[in-house]
PDB file of C-alpha atoms in Angstrom:
ATOM      1  CA  MET Q   9     -15.218 -31.506  43.715  1.00 51.00           C
ATOM      2  CA  LYS Q  10     -17.109 -33.727  40.980  1.00 59.00           C
ATOM      3  CA  LYS Q  11     -20.246 -31.399  40.334  1.00 64.00           C
ATOM      4  CA  ASP Q  12     -17.383 -27.883  40.403  1.00 70.00           C
ATOM      5  CA  ARG Q  13     -15.339 -28.994  37.076  1.00 72.00           C
ATOM      6  CA  GLY Q  14     -18.641 -30.325  35.237  1.00 73.00           C
ATOM      7  CA  ASN Q  15     -20.424 -26.822  35.783  1.00 82.00           C
ATOM      8  CA  ASN Q  16     -17.132 -25.385  35.561  1.00 85.00           C
ATOM      9  CA  LEU Q  17     -16.427 -26.561  31.428  1.00 86.00           C
ATOM     10  CA  LEU Q  18     -20.604 -26.560  30.686  1.00 86.00           C
ATOM     11  CA  PHE Q  19     -19.894 -22.857  31.739  1.00 85.00           C
ATOM     12  CA  GLY Q  20     -15.998 -22.372  29.477  1.00 86.00           C
ATOM     13  CA  ILE Q  21     -17.795 -24.403  26.862  1.00 88.00           C
ATOM     14  CA  ILE Q  22     -20.768 -22.201  27.198  1.00 88.00           C
ATOM     15  CA  ILE Q  23     -18.328 -18.480  27.449  1.00 86.00           C
ATOM     16  CA  GLY Q  24     -16.606 -19.669  24.445  1.00 85.00           C
ATOM     17  CA  LEU Q  25     -18.998 -20.805  21.877  1.00 88.00           C
ATOM     18  CA  ALA Q  26     -20.807 -17.012  22.827  1.00 88.00           C
ATOM     19  CA  PHE Q  27     -17.333 -15.723  22.954  1.00 89.00           C
ATOM     20  CA  ILE Q  28     -16.112 -16.423  19.163  1.00 88.00           C
ATOM     21  CA  PRO Q  29     -18.548 -15.230  17.444  1.00 88.00           C
ATOM     22  CA  ILE Q  30     -18.500 -12.127  19.030  1.00 92.00           C
ATOM     23  CA  ALA Q  31     -14.796 -11.582  18.826  1.00 91.00           C
ATOM     24  CA  ASN Q  32     -15.384 -12.410  15.345  1.00 92.00           C
ATOM     25  CA  ASN Q  33     -17.589  -8.961  15.062  1.00 94.00           C
ATOM     26  CA  VAL Q  34     -15.651  -7.395  16.677  1.00 95.00           C
ATOM     27  CA  VAL Q  35     -12.192  -7.885  14.737  1.00 95.00           C
ATOM     28  CA  ASP Q  36     -14.424  -7.564  11.389  1.00 95.00           C
ATOM     29  CA  ILE Q  37     -15.353  -4.247  12.683  1.00 95.00           C
ATOM     30  CA  ILE Q  38     -11.970  -3.112  12.926  1.00 95.00           C
ATOM     31  CA  ILE Q  39     -11.038  -4.500  10.465  1.00 94.00           C
ATOM     32  CA  ASN Q  40     -13.359  -2.357   8.162  1.00 93.00           C
ATOM     33  CA  SER Q  41     -12.659   0.932  10.109  1.00 92.00           C
ATOM     34  CA  MET Q  42      -9.327   0.687   8.729  1.00 93.00           C
ATOM     35  CA  ASP Q  43     -10.222   0.298   5.593  1.00 93.00           C
ATOM     36  CA  ILE Q  44     -12.617   4.157   5.498  1.00 92.00           C
ATOM     37  CA  ILE Q  45      -9.780   5.382   7.016  1.00 91.00           C
ATOM     38  CA  ARG Q  46      -7.462   3.975   3.984  1.00 93.00           C
ATOM     39  CA  CYS Q  47     -10.150   5.212   1.941  1.00 92.00           C
ATOM     40  CA  LYS Q  48     -10.256   8.545   3.653  1.00 92.00           C
ATOM     41  CA  VAL Q  49      -6.620   9.122   2.901  1.00 92.00           C
ATOM     42  CA  ASN Q  50      -7.045   7.113  -0.808  1.00 93.00           C
ATOM     43  CA  GLN Q  51      -9.087  10.428  -1.622  1.00 94.00           C
ATOM     44  CA  LYS Q  52      -7.286  12.466  -0.221  1.00 93.00           C
ATOM     45  CA  ILE Q  53      -3.828  11.448  -2.451  1.00 93.00           C
ATOM     46  CA  ILE Q  54      -6.654  10.785  -5.211  1.00 93.00           C
ATOM     47  CA  LYS Q  55      -7.623  14.908  -5.272  1.00 94.00           C
ATOM     48  CA  GLU Q  56      -3.631  16.570  -4.271  1.00 93.00           C
ATOM     49  CA  ASN Q  57      -2.700  14.015  -8.355  1.00 91.00           C
ATOM     50  CA  LYS Q  58      -5.380  15.617 -10.008  1.00 92.00           C
ATOM     51  CA  ILE Q  59      -4.068  19.664  -8.702  1.00 91.00           C
ATOM     52  CA  THR Q  60      -0.318  18.467  -9.750  1.00 89.00           C
ATOM     53  CA  GLU Q  61      -1.634  16.964 -12.962  1.00 88.00           C
ATOM     54  CA  ASP Q  62      -3.608  20.105 -14.351  1.00 87.00           C
ATOM     55  CA  LEU Q  63      -1.546  22.662 -12.348  1.00 85.00           C
ATOM     56  CA  GLN Q  64       1.228  20.429 -15.065  1.00 80.00           C
ATOM     57  CA  ALA Q  65      -0.551  20.679 -17.789  1.00 79.00           C
ATOM     58  CA  GLU Q  66      -1.751  23.828 -17.598  1.00 79.00           C
ATOM     59  CA  GLN Q  67       2.357  25.248 -18.021  1.00 74.00           C
ATOM     60  CA  GLU Q  68       2.773  23.318 -21.603  1.00 65.00           C
ATOM     61  CA  GLN Q  69       6.099  22.936 -20.360  1.00 62.00           C
ATOM     62  CA  GLU Q  70       8.263  19.980 -20.470  1.00 61.00           C
ATOM     63  CA  ILE Q  71       9.700  19.543 -17.186  1.00 61.00           C
ATOM     64  CA  ASP Q  72      13.607  19.751 -17.698  1.00 61.00           C
ATOM     65  CA  THR Q  73      15.085  16.166 -15.422  1.00 60.00           C
ATOM     66  CA  GLN Q  74      18.301  16.759 -14.884  1.00 58.00           C
ATOM     67  CA  CYS Q  75      20.565  16.398 -11.708  1.00 60.00           C
ATOM     68  CA  LEU Q  76      23.846  16.711 -11.432  1.00 65.00           C
ATOM     69  CA  GLY Q  77      25.611  13.135 -13.376  1.00 64.00           C
ATOM     70  CA  PHE Q  78      22.022  12.296 -14.036  1.00 59.00           C
ATOM     71  CA  ASP Q  79      20.345  12.678 -17.695  1.00 59.00           C
ATOM     72  CA  LEU Q  80      17.119  11.624 -18.854  1.00 58.00           C
ATOM     73  CA  SER Q  81      17.349  12.589 -21.678  1.00 61.00           C
ATOM     74  CA  PRO Q  82      17.368   9.474 -24.592  1.00 61.00           C
ATOM     75  CA  GLN Q  83      20.773   8.913 -25.302  1.00 58.00           C
ATOM     76  CA  GLU Q  84      22.838   6.899 -28.200  1.00 62.00           C
ATOM     77  CA  GLU Q  85      22.669   3.157 -26.699  1.00 62.00           C
ATOM     78  CA  TYR Q  86      25.495   0.562 -26.176  1.00 57.00           C
ATOM     79  CA  TYR Q  87      25.198  -3.361 -27.477  1.00 59.00           C
ATOM     80  CA  GLU Q  88      26.610  -5.809 -25.711  1.00 59.00           C
ATOM     81  CA  ASP Q  89      28.310  -6.795 -28.915  1.00 58.00           C
ATOM     82  CA  ASP Q  90      30.148  -3.295 -29.404  1.00 55.00           C
ATOM     83  CA  GLU Q  91      34.341  -2.596 -30.015  1.00 60.00           C
ATOM     84  CA  TYR Q  92      33.821  -0.403 -26.007  1.00 57.00           C
ATOM     85  CA  PHE Q  93      32.669  -3.275 -24.392  1.00 52.00           C
ATOM     86  CA  GLU Q  94      35.632  -5.687 -25.505  1.00 53.00           C
ATOM     87  CA  ASP Q  95      38.639  -7.262 -22.869  1.00 50.00           C
TER      88      ASP Q  95
END
C-alpha cells in the first residue's frame, strides 16, 4: 500500500511539472491569437474611418449637427454670478 502512494506521488509530481509549462504555453498561444484577431478588426475600423474622413473632406461643407431641442452651435455663456441664477 505504501509503495502505491509513493508511486502515485512521484507520478503526480512528474505530471504536474510537465503539465504546468504546457498549459502556460497553450494559454499564451490562445492570448496571442486573440490579439491577432483584435488587430485585424482594428485595421478594418481604421480603413473605414479613413474612407469616411476622405468623403467628409471632399464635401468641404460644414455639417449641421442639430437635433430637435439640441443645438451644438456656440451660444452665449452663462456664468454663476449672473442674475439668472439668483434664488
